[in-house]
Amino acid sequence: MRIAQEDFTPEAYREAQEEWFRQLFGDDYAKNADKELARPGPKSKAQTPAPPSERIKGSEENRPGSAATKSTGGKIDIGEGTEEAIKNKLKEWKEKYPNRKAPSLGTLKKVFRRGAGAYSTSFRPTIRGGKPNSRNAWALARVSKFLKMAGGGEVKESYRKADGDLL
């Protein structure tokens, strides 16, 4: 049964709340009742903001919205080496999943652009294996995750929300 706060005096409400927390969390709660319930310790590397030089908003080559769902992905300009890497990933995916409809190169360019943009806001100093991170590595990892999702593999819900509209 839940009783509304209005049914208590402020002091009685606090006492009832403390008793409820004691029952939930044990007697140690009483010792730490005034401490804020927050994640202990310093921020993780995943919460590190990108360096100021990497906080890029838009560009002349790729206008805002070029990675949106209804835009033409073929108009996205990326480097030749990067485009070749994406084509190789797509070729490997088609060999692994011959019976599935493959995403287009334009769609993968959109995912790449979104990944490059995400690098500006959420950043990790290193990627798997401790290798230094870069905007291209971050964006190519997002392409790989998208291809895994397109192949029916399990991915986190956050990835589905980020690029699921392109499937």
mmCIF file with all atom_site columns, C-alpha atoms in Angstrom:
data_model
loop_
_atom_site.group_PDB
_atom_site.id
_atom_site.type_symbol
_atom_site.label_atom_id
_atom_site.label_alt_id
_atom_site.label_comp_id
_atom_site.label_asym_id
_atom_site.label_entity_id
_atom_site.label_seq_id
_atom_site.pdbx_PDB_ins_code
_atom_site.Cartn_x
_atom_site.Cartn_y
_atom_site.Cartn_z
_atom_site.occupancy
_atom_site.B_iso_or_equiv
_atom_site.pdbx_formal_charge
_atom_site.auth_seq_id
_atom_site.auth_comp_id
_atom_site.auth_asym_id
_atom_site.auth_atom_id
_atom_site.pdbx_PDB_model_num
ATOM 1   C CA . MET A 1 1   ? 0.000  0.000   0.000   1.00 0.00 ? 1   MET A CA 1
ATOM 2   C CA . ARG A 1 2   ? 1.291  3.429   -0.869  1.00 0.00 ? 2   ARG A CA 1
ATOM 3   C CA . ILE A 1 3   ? 0.539  6.463   1.276   1.00 0.00 ? 3   ILE A CA 1
ATOM 4   C CA . ALA A 1 4   ? 0.768  9.970   -0.165  1.00 0.00 ? 4   ALA A CA 1
ATOM 5   C CA . GLN A 1 5   ? 3.320  12.431  1.164   1.00 0.00 ? 5   GLN A CA 1
ATOM 6   C CA . GLU A 1 6   ? 0.487  14.846  1.974   1.00 0.00 ? 6   GLU A CA 1
ATOM 7   C CA . ASP A 1 7   ? -0.738 12.433  4.660   1.00 0.00 ? 7   ASP A CA 1
ATOM 8   C CA . PHE A 1 8   ? 2.440  12.981  6.709   1.00 0.00 ? 8   PHE A CA 1
ATOM 9   C CA . THR A 1 9   ? 4.045  15.858  8.490   1.00 0.00 ? 9   THR A CA 1
ATOM 10  C CA . PRO A 1 10  ? 7.427  16.605  6.879   1.00 0.00 ? 10  PRO A CA 1
ATOM 11  C CA . GLU A 1 11  ? 9.286  15.021  9.813   1.00 0.00 ? 11  GLU A CA 1
ATOM 12  C CA . ALA A 1 12  ? 7.083  11.913  9.869   1.00 0.00 ? 12  ALA A CA 1
ATOM 13  C CA . TYR A 1 13  ? 7.466  11.524  6.098   1.00 0.00 ? 13  TYR A CA 1
ATOM 14  C CA . ARG A 1 14  ? 11.272 11.623  6.345   1.00 0.00 ? 14  ARG A CA 1
ATOM 15  C CA . GLU A 1 15  ? 11.223 9.059   9.163   1.00 0.00 ? 15  GLU A CA 1
ATOM 16  C CA . ALA A 1 16  ? 8.933  6.751   7.182   1.00 0.00 ? 16  ALA A CA 1
ATOM 17  C CA . GLN A 1 17  ? 11.114 7.137   4.101   1.00 0.00 ? 17  GLN A CA 1
ATOM 18  C CA . GLU A 1 18  ? 14.269 6.339   6.091   1.00 0.00 ? 18  GLU A CA 1
ATOM 19  C CA . GLU A 1 19  ? 12.632 3.254   7.588   1.00 0.00 ? 19  GLU A CA 1
ATOM 20  C CA . TRP A 1 20  ? 11.583 2.090   4.141   1.00 0.00 ? 20  TRP A CA 1
ATOM 21  C CA . PHE A 1 21  ? 15.139 2.559   2.808   1.00 0.00 ? 21  PHE A CA 1
ATOM 22  C CA . ARG A 1 22  ? 16.540 0.683   5.827   1.00 0.00 ? 22  ARG A CA 1
ATOM 23  C CA . GLN A 1 23  ? 14.274 -2.236  4.985   1.00 0.00 ? 23  GLN A CA 1
ATOM 24  C CA . LEU A 1 24  ? 15.359 -2.129  1.347   1.00 0.00 ? 24  LEU A CA 1
ATOM 25  C CA . PHE A 1 25  ? 19.083 -1.479  1.763   1.00 0.00 ? 25  PHE A CA 1
ATOM 26  C CA . GLY A 1 26  ? 19.862 -2.571  5.331   1.00 0.00 ? 26  GLY A CA 1
ATOM 27  C CA . ASP A 1 27  ? 21.242 -0.640  8.272   1.00 0.00 ? 27  ASP A CA 1
ATOM 28  C CA . ASP A 1 28  ? 24.179 0.709   6.246   1.00 0.00 ? 28  ASP A CA 1
ATOM 29  C CA . TYR A 1 29  ? 21.754 3.070   4.564   1.00 0.00 ? 29  TYR A CA 1
ATOM 30  C CA . ALA A 1 30  ? 21.296 5.032   7.801   1.00 0.00 ? 30  ALA A CA 1
ATOM 31  C CA . LYS A 1 31  ? 25.031 5.788   7.932   1.00 0.00 ? 31  LYS A CA 1
ATOM 32  C CA . ASN A 1 32  ? 25.019 7.082   4.350   1.00 0.00 ? 32  ASN A CA 1
ATOM 33  C CA . ALA A 1 33  ? 21.537 8.632   4.260   1.00 0.00 ? 33  ALA A CA 1
ATOM 34  C CA . ASP A 1 34  ? 22.795 12.137  3.595   1.00 0.00 ? 34  ASP A CA 1
ATOM 35  C CA . LYS A 1 35  ? 25.143 11.123  0.776   1.00 0.00 ? 35  LYS A CA 1
ATOM 36  C CA . GLU A 1 36  ? 23.878 11.591  -2.737  1.00 0.00 ? 36  GLU A CA 1
ATOM 37  C CA . LEU A 1 37  ? 23.036 8.326   -4.492  1.00 0.00 ? 37  LEU A CA 1
ATOM 38  C CA . ALA A 1 38  ? 25.314 8.591   -7.516  1.00 0.00 ? 38  ALA A CA 1
ATOM 39  C CA . ARG A 1 39  ? 27.780 6.483   -9.429  1.00 0.00 ? 39  ARG A CA 1
ATOM 40  C CA . PRO A 1 40  ? 30.952 6.377   -7.319  1.00 0.00 ? 40  PRO A CA 1
ATOM 41  C CA . GLY A 1 41  ? 34.370 7.262   -8.668  1.00 0.00 ? 41  GLY A CA 1
ATOM 42  C CA . PRO A 1 42  ? 35.569 9.241   -11.655 1.00 0.00 ? 42  PRO A CA 1
ATOM 43  C CA . LYS A 1 43  ? 33.897 9.258   -15.033 1.00 0.00 ? 43  LYS A CA 1
ATOM 44  C CA . SER A 1 44  ? 34.623 6.290   -17.277 1.00 0.00 ? 44  SER A CA 1
ATOM 45  C CA . LYS A 1 45  ? 36.536 6.621   -20.533 1.00 0.00 ? 45  LYS A CA 1
ATOM 46  C CA . ALA A 1 46  ? 33.244 6.240   -22.394 1.00 0.00 ? 46  ALA A CA 1
ATOM 47  C CA . GLN A 1 47  ? 32.056 9.482   -20.795 1.00 0.00 ? 47  GLN A CA 1
ATOM 48  C CA . THR A 1 48  ? 35.089 11.465  -21.955 1.00 0.00 ? 48  THR A CA 1
ATOM 49  C CA . PRO A 1 49  ? 34.117 14.385  -24.182 1.00 0.00 ? 49  PRO A CA 1
ATOM 50  C CA . ALA A 1 50  ? 35.916 14.648  -27.510 1.00 0.00 ? 50  ALA A CA 1
ATOM 51  C CA . PRO A 1 51  ? 38.876 17.033  -27.621 1.00 0.00 ? 51  PRO A CA 1
ATOM 52  C CA . PRO A 1 52  ? 37.838 20.549  -28.695 1.00 0.00 ? 52  PRO A CA 1
ATOM 53  C CA . SER A 1 53  ? 39.610 20.147  -32.055 1.00 0.00 ? 53  SER A CA 1
ATOM 54  C CA . GLU A 1 54  ? 37.418 17.092  -32.786 1.00 0.00 ? 54  GLU A CA 1
ATOM 55  C CA . ARG A 1 55  ? 34.068 18.716  -31.942 1.00 0.00 ? 55  ARG A CA 1
ATOM 56  C CA . ILE A 1 56  ? 33.128 19.360  -35.547 1.00 0.00 ? 56  ILE A CA 1
ATOM 57  C CA . LYS A 1 57  ? 29.643 20.499  -36.562 1.00 0.00 ? 57  LYS A CA 1
ATOM 58  C CA . GLY A 1 58  ? 28.904 19.982  -40.264 1.00 0.00 ? 58  GLY A CA 1
ATOM 59  C CA . SER A 1 59  ? 31.153 20.589  -43.252 1.00 0.00 ? 59  SER A CA 1
ATOM 60  C CA . GLU A 1 60  ? 31.084 22.186  -46.687 1.00 0.00 ? 60  GLU A CA 1
ATOM 61  C CA . GLU A 1 61  ? 31.356 18.803  -48.459 1.00 0.00 ? 61  GLU A CA 1
ATOM 62  C CA . ASN A 1 62  ? 28.605 17.041  -46.522 1.00 0.00 ? 62  ASN A CA 1
ATOM 63  C CA . ARG A 1 63  ? 25.766 19.350  -45.599 1.00 0.00 ? 63  ARG A CA 1
ATOM 64  C CA . PRO A 1 64  ? 23.645 18.778  -42.466 1.00 0.00 ? 64  PRO A CA 1
ATOM 65  C CA . GLY A 1 65  ? 20.979 16.174  -43.099 1.00 0.00 ? 65  GLY A CA 1
ATOM 66  C CA . SER A 1 66  ? 22.988 14.283  -45.721 1.00 0.00 ? 66  SER A CA 1
ATOM 67  C CA . ALA A 1 67  ? 22.946 11.186  -43.495 1.00 0.00 ? 67  ALA A CA 1
ATOM 68  C CA . ALA A 1 68  ? 19.206 11.454  -42.847 1.00 0.00 ? 68  ALA A CA 1
ATOM 69  C CA . THR A 1 69  ? 16.881 8.619   -43.767 1.00 0.00 ? 69  THR A CA 1
ATOM 70  C CA . LYS A 1 70  ? 15.422 10.093  -46.955 1.00 0.00 ? 70  LYS A CA 1
ATOM 71  C CA . SER A 1 71  ? 18.528 11.761  -48.349 1.00 0.00 ? 71  SER A CA 1
ATOM 72  C CA . THR A 1 72  ? 20.658 10.330  -51.121 1.00 0.00 ? 72  THR A CA 1
ATOM 73  C CA . GLY A 1 73  ? 23.622 8.549   -49.571 1.00 0.00 ? 73  GLY A CA 1
ATOM 74  C CA . GLY A 1 74  ? 25.471 8.475   -52.883 1.00 0.00 ? 74  GLY A CA 1
ATOM 75  C CA . LYS A 1 75  ? 26.097 12.201  -52.606 1.00 0.00 ? 75  LYS A CA 1
ATOM 76  C CA . ILE A 1 76  ? 28.099 11.802  -49.392 1.00 0.00 ? 76  ILE A CA 1
ATOM 77  C CA . ASP A 1 77  ? 31.788 12.492  -50.031 1.00 0.00 ? 77  ASP A CA 1
ATOM 78  C CA . ILE A 1 78  ? 34.272 10.331  -48.142 1.00 0.00 ? 78  ILE A CA 1
ATOM 79  C CA . GLY A 1 79  ? 37.882 9.496   -48.914 1.00 0.00 ? 79  GLY A CA 1
ATOM 80  C CA . GLU A 1 80  ? 38.742 6.868   -51.522 1.00 0.00 ? 80  GLU A CA 1
ATOM 81  C CA . GLY A 1 81  ? 40.477 4.628   -48.983 1.00 0.00 ? 81  GLY A CA 1
ATOM 82  C CA . THR A 1 82  ? 37.522 4.813   -46.634 1.00 0.00 ? 82  THR A CA 1
ATOM 83  C CA . GLU A 1 83  ? 35.046 4.100   -49.412 1.00 0.00 ? 83  GLU A CA 1
ATOM 84  C CA . GLU A 1 84  ? 37.144 1.093   -50.445 1.00 0.00 ? 84  GLU A CA 1
ATOM 85  C CA . ALA A 1 85  ? 37.123 -0.171  -46.833 1.00 0.00 ? 85  ALA A CA 1
ATOM 86  C CA . ILE A 1 86  ? 33.319 0.128   -46.745 1.00 0.00 ? 86  ILE A CA 1
ATOM 87  C CA . LYS A 1 87  ? 33.034 -1.699  -50.091 1.00 0.00 ? 87  LYS A CA 1
ATOM 88  C CA . ASN A 1 88  ? 35.222 -4.519  -48.722 1.00 0.00 ? 88  ASN A CA 1
ATOM 89  C CA . LYS A 1 89  ? 33.058 -4.806  -45.605 1.00 0.00 ? 89  LYS A CA 1
ATOM 90  C CA . LEU A 1 90  ? 29.957 -4.954  -47.802 1.00 0.00 ? 90  LEU A CA 1
ATOM 91  C CA . LYS A 1 91  ? 31.531 -7.602  -50.053 1.00 0.00 ? 91  LYS A CA 1
ATOM 92  C CA . GLU A 1 92  ? 32.404 -9.766  -47.012 1.00 0.00 ? 92  GLU A CA 1
ATOM 93  C CA . TRP A 1 93  ? 28.869 -9.301  -45.669 1.00 0.00 ? 93  TRP A CA 1
ATOM 94  C CA . LYS A 1 94  ? 27.327 -10.407 -48.984 1.00 0.00 ? 94  LYS A CA 1
ATOM 95  C CA . GLU A 1 95  ? 29.493 -13.549 -48.955 1.00 0.00 ? 95  GLU A CA 1
ATOM 96  C CA . LYS A 1 96  ? 28.456 -14.323 -45.378 1.00 0.00 ? 96  LYS A CA 1
ATOM 97  C CA . TYR A 1 97  ? 24.735 -13.613 -45.945 1.00 0.00 ? 97  TYR A CA 1
ATOM 98  C CA . PRO A 1 98  ? 23.986 -14.450 -49.609 1.00 0.00 ? 98  PRO A CA 1
ATOM 99  C CA . ASN A 1 99  ? 20.229 -14.837 -49.017 1.00 0.00 ? 99  ASN A CA 1
ATOM 100 C CA . ARG A 1 100 ? 19.709 -11.492 -47.266 1.00 0.00 ? 100 ARG A CA 1
ATOM 101 C CA . LYS A 1 101 ? 19.030 -8.181  -48.959 1.00 0.00 ? 101 LYS A CA 1
ATOM 102 C CA . ALA A 1 102 ? 22.249 -6.223  -48.697 1.00 0.00 ? 102 ALA A CA 1
ATOM 103 C CA . PRO A 1 103 ? 22.290 -2.585  -47.650 1.00 0.00 ? 103 PRO A CA 1
ATOM 104 C CA . SER A 1 104 ? 23.381 -0.233  -50.411 1.00 0.00 ? 104 SER A CA 1
ATOM 105 C CA . LEU A 1 105 ? 26.720 1.543   -50.455 1.00 0.00 ? 105 LEU A CA 1
ATOM 106 C CA . GLY A 1 106 ? 24.795 4.813   -50.017 1.00 0.00 ? 106 GLY A CA 1
ATOM 107 C CA . THR A 1 107 ? 23.194 3.488   -46.832 1.00 0.00 ? 107 THR A CA 1
ATOM 108 C CA . LEU A 1 108 ? 26.582 2.462   -45.460 1.00 0.00 ? 108 LEU A CA 1
ATOM 109 C CA . LYS A 1 109 ? 27.920 5.931   -46.280 1.00 0.00 ? 109 LYS A CA 1
ATOM 110 C CA . LYS A 1 110 ? 25.071 7.388   -44.210 1.00 0.00 ? 110 LYS A CA 1
ATOM 111 C CA . VAL A 1 111 ? 25.986 5.115   -41.308 1.00 0.00 ? 111 VAL A CA 1
ATOM 112 C CA . PHE A 1 112 ? 29.632 6.142   -41.714 1.00 0.00 ? 112 PHE A CA 1
ATOM 113 C CA . ARG A 1 113 ? 28.666 9.841   -41.647 1.00 0.00 ? 113 ARG A CA 1
ATOM 114 C CA . ARG A 1 114 ? 26.565 9.312   -38.531 1.00 0.00 ? 114 ARG A CA 1
ATOM 115 C CA . GLY A 1 115 ? 29.475 7.530   -36.868 1.00 0.00 ? 115 GLY A CA 1
ATOM 116 C CA . ALA A 1 116 ? 31.866 10.322  -37.781 1.00 0.00 ? 116 ALA A CA 1
ATOM 117 C CA . GLY A 1 117 ? 29.405 12.834  -36.349 1.00 0.00 ? 117 GLY A CA 1
ATOM 118 C CA . ALA A 1 118 ? 28.955 10.820  -33.163 1.00 0.00 ? 118 ALA A CA 1
ATOM 119 C CA . TYR A 1 119 ? 32.729 10.889  -32.671 1.00 0.00 ? 119 TYR A CA 1
ATOM 120 C CA . SER A 1 120 ? 32.423 14.648  -32.139 1.00 0.00 ? 120 SER A CA 1
ATOM 121 C CA . THR A 1 121 ? 30.169 14.227  -29.115 1.00 0.00 ? 121 THR A CA 1
ATOM 122 C CA . SER A 1 122 ? 30.959 10.869  -27.523 1.00 0.00 ? 122 SER A CA 1
ATOM 123 C CA . PHE A 1 123 ? 34.548 9.825   -27.531 1.00 0.00 ? 123 PHE A CA 1
ATOM 124 C CA . ARG A 1 124 ? 36.888 7.101   -26.269 1.00 0.00 ? 124 ARG A CA 1
ATOM 125 C CA . PRO A 1 125 ? 40.645 7.659   -26.301 1.00 0.00 ? 125 PRO A CA 1
ATOM 126 C CA . THR A 1 126 ? 41.232 4.061   -27.432 1.00 0.00 ? 126 THR A CA 1
ATOM 127 C CA . ILE A 1 127 ? 39.278 1.371   -29.225 1.00 0.00 ? 127 ILE A CA 1
ATOM 128 C CA . ARG A 1 128 ? 39.353 -2.425  -28.882 1.00 0.00 ? 128 ARG A CA 1
ATOM 129 C CA . GLY A 1 129 ? 42.854 -3.726  -28.293 1.00 0.00 ? 129 GLY A CA 1
ATOM 130 C CA . GLY A 1 130 ? 44.078 -0.382  -26.954 1.00 0.00 ? 130 GLY A CA 1
ATOM 131 C CA . LYS A 1 131 ? 44.674 1.056   -30.418 1.00 0.00 ? 131 LYS A CA 1
ATOM 132 C CA . PRO A 1 132 ? 44.436 4.845   -30.641 1.00 0.00 ? 132 PRO A CA 1
ATOM 133 C CA . ASN A 1 133 ? 41.014 6.014   -31.745 1.00 0.00 ? 133 ASN A CA 1
ATOM 134 C CA . SER A 1 134 ? 40.263 8.128   -34.801 1.00 0.00 ? 134 SER A CA 1
ATOM 135 C CA . ARG A 1 135 ? 37.160 9.526   -36.445 1.00 0.00 ? 135 ARG A CA 1
ATOM 136 C CA . ASN A 1 136 ? 37.419 6.998   -39.306 1.00 0.00 ? 136 ASN A CA 1
ATOM 137 C CA . ALA A 1 137 ? 37.960 4.050   -36.950 1.00 0.00 ? 137 ALA A CA 1
ATOM 138 C CA . TRP A 1 138 ? 34.913 5.108   -34.931 1.00 0.00 ? 138 TRP A CA 1
ATOM 139 C CA . ALA A 1 139 ? 32.768 5.477   -38.062 1.00 0.00 ? 139 ALA A CA 1
ATOM 140 C CA . LEU A 1 140 ? 33.950 2.176   -39.597 1.00 0.00 ? 140 LEU A CA 1
ATOM 141 C CA . ALA A 1 141 ? 33.169 0.389   -36.336 1.00 0.00 ? 141 ALA A CA 1
ATOM 142 C CA . ARG A 1 142 ? 29.651 1.781   -36.596 1.00 0.00 ? 142 ARG A CA 1
ATOM 143 C CA . VAL A 1 143 ? 29.390 0.460   -40.164 1.00 0.00 ? 143 VAL A CA 1
ATOM 144 C CA . SER A 1 144 ? 30.500 -2.974  -38.913 1.00 0.00 ? 144 SER A CA 1
ATOM 145 C CA . LYS A 1 145 ? 27.876 -2.911  -36.169 1.00 0.00 ? 145 LYS A CA 1
ATOM 146 C CA . PHE A 1 146 ? 25.217 -1.870  -38.694 1.00 0.00 ? 146 PHE A CA 1
ATOM 147 C CA . LEU A 1 147 ? 26.148 -4.768  -40.976 1.00 0.00 ? 147 LEU A CA 1
ATOM 148 C CA . LYS A 1 148 ? 25.942 -7.142  -38.012 1.00 0.00 ? 148 LYS A CA 1
ATOM 149 C CA . MET A 1 149 ? 22.457 -5.794  -37.285 1.00 0.00 ? 149 MET A CA 1
ATOM 150 C CA . ALA A 1 150 ? 21.473 -6.111  -40.969 1.00 0.00 ? 150 ALA A CA 1
ATOM 151 C CA . GLY A 1 151 ? 22.613 -9.729  -40.892 1.00 0.00 ? 151 GLY A CA 1
ATOM 152 C CA . GLY A 1 152 ? 20.267 -10.477 -38.014 1.00 0.00 ? 152 GLY A CA 1
ATOM 153 C CA . GLY A 1 153 ? 22.953 -10.462 -35.325 1.00 0.00 ? 153 GLY A CA 1
ATOM 154 C CA . GLU A 1 154 ? 22.265 -9.316  -31.790 1.00 0.00 ? 154 GLU A CA 1
ATOM 155 C CA . VAL A 1 155 ? 23.228 -5.729  -31.075 1.00 0.00 ? 155 VAL A CA 1
ATOM 156 C CA . LYS A 1 156 ? 22.457 -3.378  -28.214 1.00 0.00 ? 156 LYS A CA 1
ATOM 157 C CA . GLU A 1 157 ? 19.180 -1.503  -28.328 1.00 0.00 ? 157 GLU A CA 1
ATOM 158 C CA . SER A 1 158 ? 21.091 1.787   -28.564 1.00 0.00 ? 158 SER A CA 1
ATOM 159 C CA . TYR A 1 159 ? 22.554 0.694   -31.931 1.00 0.00 ? 159 TYR A CA 1
ATOM 160 C CA . ARG A 1 160 ? 19.100 -0.262  -33.195 1.00 0.00 ? 160 ARG A CA 1
ATOM 161 C CA . LYS A 1 161 ? 17.778 3.151   -32.198 1.00 0.00 ? 161 LYS A CA 1
ATOM 162 C CA . ALA A 1 162 ? 20.710 4.975   -33.773 1.00 0.00 ? 162 ALA A CA 1
ATOM 163 C CA . ASP A 1 163 ? 20.660 3.399   -37.231 1.00 0.00 ? 163 ASP A CA 1
ATOM 164 C CA . GLY A 1 164 ? 17.611 1.132   -37.351 1.00 0.00 ? 164 GLY A CA 1
ATOM 165 C CA . ASP A 1 165 ? 15.751 3.642   -39.517 1.00 0.00 ? 165 ASP A CA 1
ATOM 166 C CA . LEU A 1 166 ? 18.153 2.838   -42.373 1.00 0.00 ? 166 LEU A CA 1
ATOM 167 C CA . LEU A 1 167 ? 17.321 -0.878  -42.497 1.00 0.00 ? 167 LEU A CA 1
#
